[in-house]
Backbone as a ProteinNet text record, in pm:
[ID]
protein_1_A
[PRIMARY]
MDWIQISDGVAAVLLVLGALMSTVAGIGLFRFPDQLSRMHAGTKPQVLGLLLMLLALAFAWRAWVWVPVLVLAWVLQMLTAPVSAHLVGRAGYRTKHLKKEYLYVDELADVVASHDDAGKPAASAPDQRTVPREDPTDHGGRD
[TERTIARY]
-6443.8	-6456.5	-6355.5	-6383.9	-6302.6	-6251.5	-6164.1	-6100.1	-6202.1	-6317.2	-6411.7	-6492.2	-6532.7	-6606.6	-6496.3	-6389.5	-6275.1	-6252.3	-6258.5	-6218.5	-6346.6	-6454.8	-6583.8	-6595.1	-6559.2	-6567.8	-6473.5	-6353.1	-6252	-6299.2	-6355.5	-6396.9	-6515.5	-6575.4	-6722.4	-6652.8	-6551.8	-6523.6	-6440.3	-6353.6	-6312.1	-6381.4	-6492.9	-6579.1	-6651.8	-6686.7	-6743.1	-6636.9	-6534.7	-6417.6	-6405.2	-6388.2	-6366.9	-6483.6	-6621.6	-6734.7	-6720.3	-6693.4	-6675.2	-6581.7	-6462.8	-6360.8	-6427.1	-6468	-6520.5	-6630.2	-6720	-6821.8	-6765.8	-6663	-6575.1	-6517.1	-6463.7	-6437.7	-6533.8	-6662.3	-6767.5	-6832.7	-6834.3	-6886.4	-6768	-6634.4	-6545.7	-6555.5	-6610.8	-6622.4	-6733.9	-6814.6	-6920.9	-6901.5	-6858.5	-6824.3	-6683.4	-6594.2	-6466.1	-6469	-6420.2	-6451	-6381.6	-6274.2	-6197.6	-6188	-6126.5	-6094.1	-5972.9	-5865.3	-5754.1	-5817.5	-5889.9	-5917.5	-6014.9	-6096.5	-6184.1	-6111.2	-5992.3	-5921.5	-5843.3	-5806	-5758.3	-5839.5	-5950.4	-6062.8	-6103.2	-6094.5	-6159	-6045.8	-5915.6	-5818.2	-5741.2	-5726.8	-5667.3	-5764.3	-5878.6	-5948	-6008.1	-6012.5	-6091	-5968.4	-5861.2	-5738.2	-5746.4	-5738.5	-5739.1	-5880.9	-5986.5	-6102.5	-6116.2	-6061.1	-6032.3	-5970.4	-5853.4	-5752.1	-5847	-5908.3	-5975.7	-6081.5	-6157.8	-6241.7	-6195.9	-6088.6	-6000.1	-5948.2	-5909.1	-5844.2	-5983.8	-6109.4	-6226.7	-6257.5	-6248.5	-6273.7	-6186.3	-6052.2	-5963.4	-5982.8	-6019.9	-6087.4	-6216.1	-6297.8	-6432.8	-6428.7	-6327.8	-6338.4	-6265.5	-6155	-6073.8	-6016.8	-5984.6	-5885.9	-5786.6	-5647.2	-5544.5	-5535.5	-5598	-5583.7	-5618.5	-5697.6	-5771.6	-5691.2	-5578.4	-5504.8	-5429.9	-5369.7	-5284	-5388.9	-5512.2	-5599.2	-5622.8	-5649.9	-5678.7	-5564.4	-5434.1	-5324.5	-5303.6	-5327.4	-5329.3	-5426.7	-5553.8	-5666.8	-5607.9	-5568.1	-5498.6	-5378.9	-5291.7	-5156.2	-5187.7	-5300.3	-5362.7	-5402.4	-5488.7	-5556.6	-5459	-5357.3	-5240.3	-5160.1	-5152.3	-5065.9	-5159.6	-5301.9	-5403.4	-5439.5	-5475.3	-5545.4	-5427.9	-5326.8	-5255.4	-5221.3	-5194.3	-5155.5	-5297.4	-5410.8	-5511.6	-5551.1	-5533.9	-5544.3	-5451	-5331.2	-5229.3	-5264.4	-5311.9	-5336.4	-5454.3	-5556.5	-5657.1	-5646.9	-5562.6	-5530.9	-5435.5	-5360	-5280.6	-5369.1	-5462.1	-5554.3	-5648.4	-5677.2	-5746.5	-5696.8	-5555.8	-5473.5	-5439.9	-5421.7	-5404.6	-5493.5	-5623.7	-5746.9	-5819.4	-5740.8	-5786.2	-5933.3	-5924.7	-6058.9	-6019.4	-5915.7	-5910.1	-5891.6	-5933.8	-5936.6	-5808.5	-5724	-5589.7	-5587.6	-5700.5	-5711.5	-5662.8	-5706	-5683.8	-5561.7	-5477.3	-5336.8	-5246.3	-5161.2	-5075.3	-4938.6	-4912.2	-4780.8	-4820.6	-4775.4	-4809.8	-4695.2	-4656.1	-4522.7	-4519.4	-4620.2	-4644.9	-4643.6	-4673.7	-4691.9	-4569.8	-4461.5	-4348.8	-4308.9	-4330.9	-4325.8	-4439.6	-4562	-4659	-4612.3	-4551.3	-4549.5	-4411.6	-4331.1	-4208.1	-4232.2	-4362.9	-4367.2	-4479.6	-4518.9	-4623.7	-4720.1	-4838.3	-4945	-4894.8	-4810.3	-4772.8	-4666.2	-4608.9	-4543.3	-4390	-4377.9	-4244.3	-4164.5	-4033.6	-4014.1	-4012.4	-4089.1	-4105.3	-3991	-3959.6	-3827.5	-3822.6	-3931.4	-3891.3	-3916.1	-3934.7	-3978.6	-3856.5	-3861.4	-3732.6	-3732.5	-3629.8	-3624	-3600.6	-3713.9	-3739.4	-3830.7	-3792.8	-3885.3	-3897.5	-3814.2	-3805.6	-3848.6	-3888.5	-3949.1	-4092.3	-4205.3	-4326.1	-4390.6	-4442.3	-4479.8	-4609.5	-4642.2	-4788.5	-4856	-4975.3	-5064.1	-5090.3	-5034.5	-5079.2	-5212.8	-5294.4	-5454.9	-5537.4	-5472	-5521.6	-5548.4	-5654.7	-5672.2	-5713.8	-5688.1	-5702.2	-5867.6	-5929.6	-6085.4	-6177.7	-6091.2	-6155.6	-6168.3	-6299.5	-6307.3	-6404.8
-8644.4	-8797.6	-8870.9	-8970.9	-9058	-9176.9	-9260.3	-9366.7	-9458.6	-9486.1	-9610.4	-9558.4	-9446.1	-9394.4	-9397	-9358.6	-9373.1	-9511.1	-9609	-9736.9	-9805.5	-9758.2	-9825.7	-9780.8	-9640.9	-9598.1	-9669.3	-9679.5	-9754.2	-9890.8	-9966.5	-10101.7	-10114.2	-10005.9	-9993.9	-9985.1	-9891.1	-9873.6	-10002	-10054.1	-10191.9	-10302.5	-10322.4	-10409.3	-10380.2	-10253.5	-10243.8	-10260.3	-10224.8	-10254.3	-10403.5	-10482.1	-10612.2	-10673.4	-10656.6	-10699.2	-10673	-10525.5	-10498	-10593.3	-10632.8	-10704.6	-10861	-10896.9	-11045.9	-11051.5	-10934	-10937.9	-10929.4	-10847.6	-10847.4	-10997.2	-11072.6	-11194.9	-11280.5	-11289.1	-11361.9	-11314.2	-11179.9	-11166.7	-11210.1	-11191.1	-11237	-11383.4	-11471.2	-11592.5	-11641.5	-11550	-11571.5	-11508.3	-11412.4	-11309.3	-11366	-11378.1	-11423.9	-11563.4	-11573.1	-11666.5	-11812.5	-11801.1	-11943.1	-11962.8	-12099.1	-12146.8	-12057.2	-12028.7	-11949.7	-11822.9	-11737.7	-11601.1	-11624.8	-11739.4	-11725.2	-11781.2	-11853.1	-11874.7	-11747.3	-11657.1	-11529.6	-11437.6	-11450.3	-11364	-11420.9	-11555.9	-11600.4	-11581.7	-11581.1	-11567	-11448.5	-11367.5	-11238.4	-11157.1	-11108.2	-10989.7	-11084	-11193.4	-11264.5	-11267.5	-11289.7	-11286.7	-11122.7	-11048.1	-10914.3	-10856.8	-10922.5	-10879.1	-10949	-11071.3	-11113.3	-11074.4	-10991.1	-10918.5	-10791.7	-10752.2	-10632.2	-10642.5	-10752.8	-10808.4	-10843.3	-10897.1	-10922.5	-10802.4	-10708.4	-10593.1	-10508.2	-10530.9	-10460.8	-10524.1	-10669.8	-10729.1	-10678.2	-10646.5	-10631.5	-10504.6	-10399.5	-10246.5	-10260.3	-10351.1	-10348.7	-10434.6	-10532.5	-10589.4	-10517.1	-10436	-10366.3	-10459.4	-10565.5	-10667.3	-10715	-10716.4	-10745.2	-10890.8	-10949.3	-11120.9	-11161.8	-11125.6	-11179.8	-11163.4	-11050.7	-11031.4	-11148.3	-11224.5	-11346.7	-11453.3	-11465.3	-11555.4	-11482.6	-11370.6	-11313	-11303.6	-11296.2	-11308.1	-11449.5	-11546.8	-11691.5	-11720.8	-11688.4	-11693.3	-11658.4	-11529.7	-11481.9	-11537.5	-11589.6	-11666.8	-11783.3	-11841.6	-11992	-11961	-11864.6	-11825.3	-11786.8	-11722.2	-11680.3	-11795.8	-11913.9	-12035.3	-12124.8	-12139.7	-12224.9	-12183.5	-12052.4	-11989.9	-12030.6	-11958.7	-11987.2	-12130.7	-12199.5	-12355.2	-12432	-12405.2	-12454.6	-12405.4	-12285.3	-12232.5	-12289.7	-12303.3	-12401.5	-12526.3	-12599.1	-12729.9	-12749.2	-12658.6	-12654.6	-12611.7	-12523.9	-12476.9	-12585.4	-12662.1	-12748.3	-12862.7	-12905.1	-13011.5	-12991.4	-12879.7	-12809	-12815.1	-12771.5	-12768.2	-12920.5	-13031.6	-13142.3	-13221.3	-13193.1	-13229.9	-13174.1	-13069.7	-12984.2	-12917.5	-12854.4	-12786	-12625.6	-12588.6	-12436.1	-12403	-12280.5	-12235.9	-12164.3	-12249.7	-12213.8	-12067.7	-12031.9	-11905.4	-11777.4	-11826.5	-11701.2	-11711.6	-11807.1	-11795.4	-11694.8	-11627.8	-11528.1	-11618.1	-11681.9	-11791.8	-11929.7	-12002.1	-12141.3	-12198	-12181.6	-12207.9	-12380.2	-12400.6	-12552.4	-12665.1	-12607.5	-12718.9	-12803.2	-12763.7	-12834.5	-12927.7	-12893.5	-12976.3	-13098	-13061	-13153.5	-13259.2	-13209.7	-13296.8	-13400.6	-13336.2	-13417.2	-13545.4	-13515.7	-13615.7	-13695	-13815.9	-13906	-13872.4	-13952.5	-13921.1	-13929.8	-14008.1	-14058	-13941.7	-13838.5	-13727.7	-13760.9	-13882.5	-13931	-13869.7	-13845.1	-13799	-13908	-13878.6	-13960.3	-13998.7	-14116.4	-14145.2	-14110.3	-14082.5	-14001.5	-13856.2	-13786.4	-13645.3	-13552.4	-13480.7	-13386.8	-13261.5	-13239.8	-13139.5	-12982.9	-12939.2	-12832.1	-12722.5	-12698.8	-12649.6	-12514.7	-12450.3	-12294.7	-12250.2	-12320.9	-12308.8	-12343.7	-12257.2	-12300.1	-12366.7	-12492.4	-12550.4	-12554.1	-12557.7	-12552.9	-12708	-12702.5	-12822.3	-12893.7	-13017.8	-13061.3	-13096	-13118.1	-13159.1	-13027.2	-12918.1	-12777.9	-12736.5	-12729.8	-12682.6	-12533.3	-12456	-12294.2	-12279	-12351.6	-12347.9	-12412.6	-12464.9	-12544	-12694.7	-12737.4	-12871.5	-12946.4
6537.8	6511.8	6599.1	6647.9	6725.6	6634.4	6713.2	6647.1	6588.3	6670	6648.9	6504.5	6516	6398.3	6252.3	6266.1	6179.9	6129.1	6242.9	6180.4	6122.2	6173.2	6104.3	5973.7	5945.4	5803	5704.9	5753	5675.5	5656.3	5744.5	5742.2	5619.5	5627.3	5541.5	5387.5	5356.1	5230.6	5178.6	5275.9	5249.4	5210.6	5281.6	5271.4	5121.9	5093.2	4953.9	4849.5	4864.2	4752.7	4757.7	4832.2	4856.7	4776	4811.6	4734.9	4595.8	4574.1	4419.9	4338.8	4402.1	4337.3	4339.3	4446.9	4400.4	4313.4	4314.9	4197.5	4068.1	4037.2	3921.8	3871.4	3978.3	3946.3	3906.7	3982.8	3925.4	3800.3	3763	3629.3	3526.8	3540.3	3472.3	3424.8	3532.7	3512.2	3403.7	3373	3297.7	3158.1	3158.2	3040.7	2957.9	3020.5	2940.5	2845.5	2738.9	2622.8	2659.6	2710.2	2720.6	2884.4	2902.4	3035.5	3089.4	3042.1	3064	3116.3	3035.2	3066.1	3212.6	3205.6	3351	3445.1	3436	3556.4	3605.8	3534.6	3543.9	3619.7	3564.6	3623.2	3782.6	3774.3	3905.4	4020	3997.2	4083.9	4097.5	3999.3	4059.6	4143.8	4073.7	4173.8	4281.9	4300.6	4412	4514.1	4479.7	4620.9	4681.7	4579	4614.3	4711.8	4667	4725.8	4857.2	4865.5	4998.9	5092.5	5034.6	5107.4	5171	5075.6	5131.7	5241	5211	5305.5	5459.2	5446.5	5568.4	5631.1	5580.8	5624.3	5693.8	5618.4	5673	5819.9	5793.3	5932.8	6040.1	6015.1	6111.8	6186.7	6082.7	6131.5	6210.3	6161.3	6227.7	6348	6378	6523.7	6609.9	6550	6647.2	6766.1	6726.8	6838.6	6756.3	6820.9	6737.5	6754.7	6841.5	6846.1	6721.4	6657.9	6526	6397.1	6398.7	6303.6	6255.5	6355.7	6291.4	6217	6277.7	6200.7	6063.5	6051.8	5908.9	5817.4	5882.4	5803.2	5752.6	5843.6	5809.2	5681.2	5703.1	5614.3	5468.7	5476.1	5333.5	5276.6	5352	5337	5238	5316.3	5268.5	5122.2	5125.3	4972.6	4888.9	4925.9	4824.3	4798.2	4850.1	4822.3	4751.4	4760	4696	4571.3	4568.8	4449.5	4313.8	4307.6	4184.2	4179	4275.5	4232.9	4167.4	4248.1	4157	4039.1	4013.4	3886	3786.9	3821.4	3734.6	3690.9	3800.4	3776.7	3696.9	3723.7	3636.5	3492.5	3478.3	3315.4	3265.4	3343.5	3264.7	3233.1	3328.8	3291.7	3166.7	3157.1	3035.2	2912.9	2939.8	2835.2	2783.2	2853.5	2825.3	2780.7	2818.4	2773.9	2634.7	2587.8	2472.9	2501.7	2623.8	2668.2	2664.4	2576.1	2563.3	2418.5	2364.1	2258.6	2208	2131.8	2090.6	2021.8	1966	1883.2	1986.6	2098.8	2200.1	2269.7	2226.7	2290	2181.4	2243.8	2162	2157.7	2255	2256.3	2324.6	2255.8	2326	2391.9	2519.4	2557.4	2592.3	2615.4	2668.6	2560.4	2428.2	2322.9	2296.1	2320	2302.6	2436.5	2537.3	2673.5	2643.6	2615.5	2601.6	2482	2393	2273.4	2291.6	2375.2	2414.9	2511.8	2575.8	2684.8	2676.2	2693.2	2697.2	2783	2791.5	2892.8	3036	3074.7	3197.4	3241.5	3175.6	3189.9	3183.5	3129.9	3093.1	2952.6	2920.8	2820.9	2698.9	2603.9	2483.1	2411.7	2368.9	2316.8	2177.3	2106.5	1973.9	1959.3	2072.2	2069.5	2068.3	1938	1940.1	2051.2	2088	2203.2	2169	2110	2049.7	2155.7	2262.1	2348.5	2353	2277.6	2271	2128.4	2032.2	1900.5	1900.8	1899.5	1882.9	1750.4	1752.7	1625.4	1608.9	1487.8	1459.1	1513.4	1534.2	1575.8	1413.1	1395.9	1264.5	1247.6	1363.6	1333.6	1345.1	1349.4	1357.8	1203.2	1149	1024.6	1005.7	1116.9	1110.2	1111.2	1181.8	1201.8	1103	996.9	875.6	913.2	928.2	961	890.6
[MASK]
+++++++++++++++++++++++++++++++++++++++++++++++++++++++++++++++++++++++++++++++++++++++++++++++++++++++++++++++++++++++++++++++++++++++++++++++

């Protein structure tokens, strides 16, 4: 076996693994029950799947001139995926589009309760950010 056959074999394996990771991310988007779980499924395996596919391209093209472009694409994905997931999660939390029964610890409740809608500290909000409080409007699923 020569270098070309080895690099083509590595590229094929990496492409299949990258496609599987992207497929797992897509399946997770449909199967998970709430917004936060779906965001986790959409960002974590997708970033790894993209890395595997970019590595496969590097092996398949066998041209080092493309490596900086592939690295740049992956770095931009690594910068944008967590930030966009964080913003979508925070917006979903503030607009009450998540299921609180799936949360183990709600660390954002005190921060949201102590700030108004504009993000400024509320004048009457107690500063108890380390102690989770119960939601007074939540009746434990009994409505």
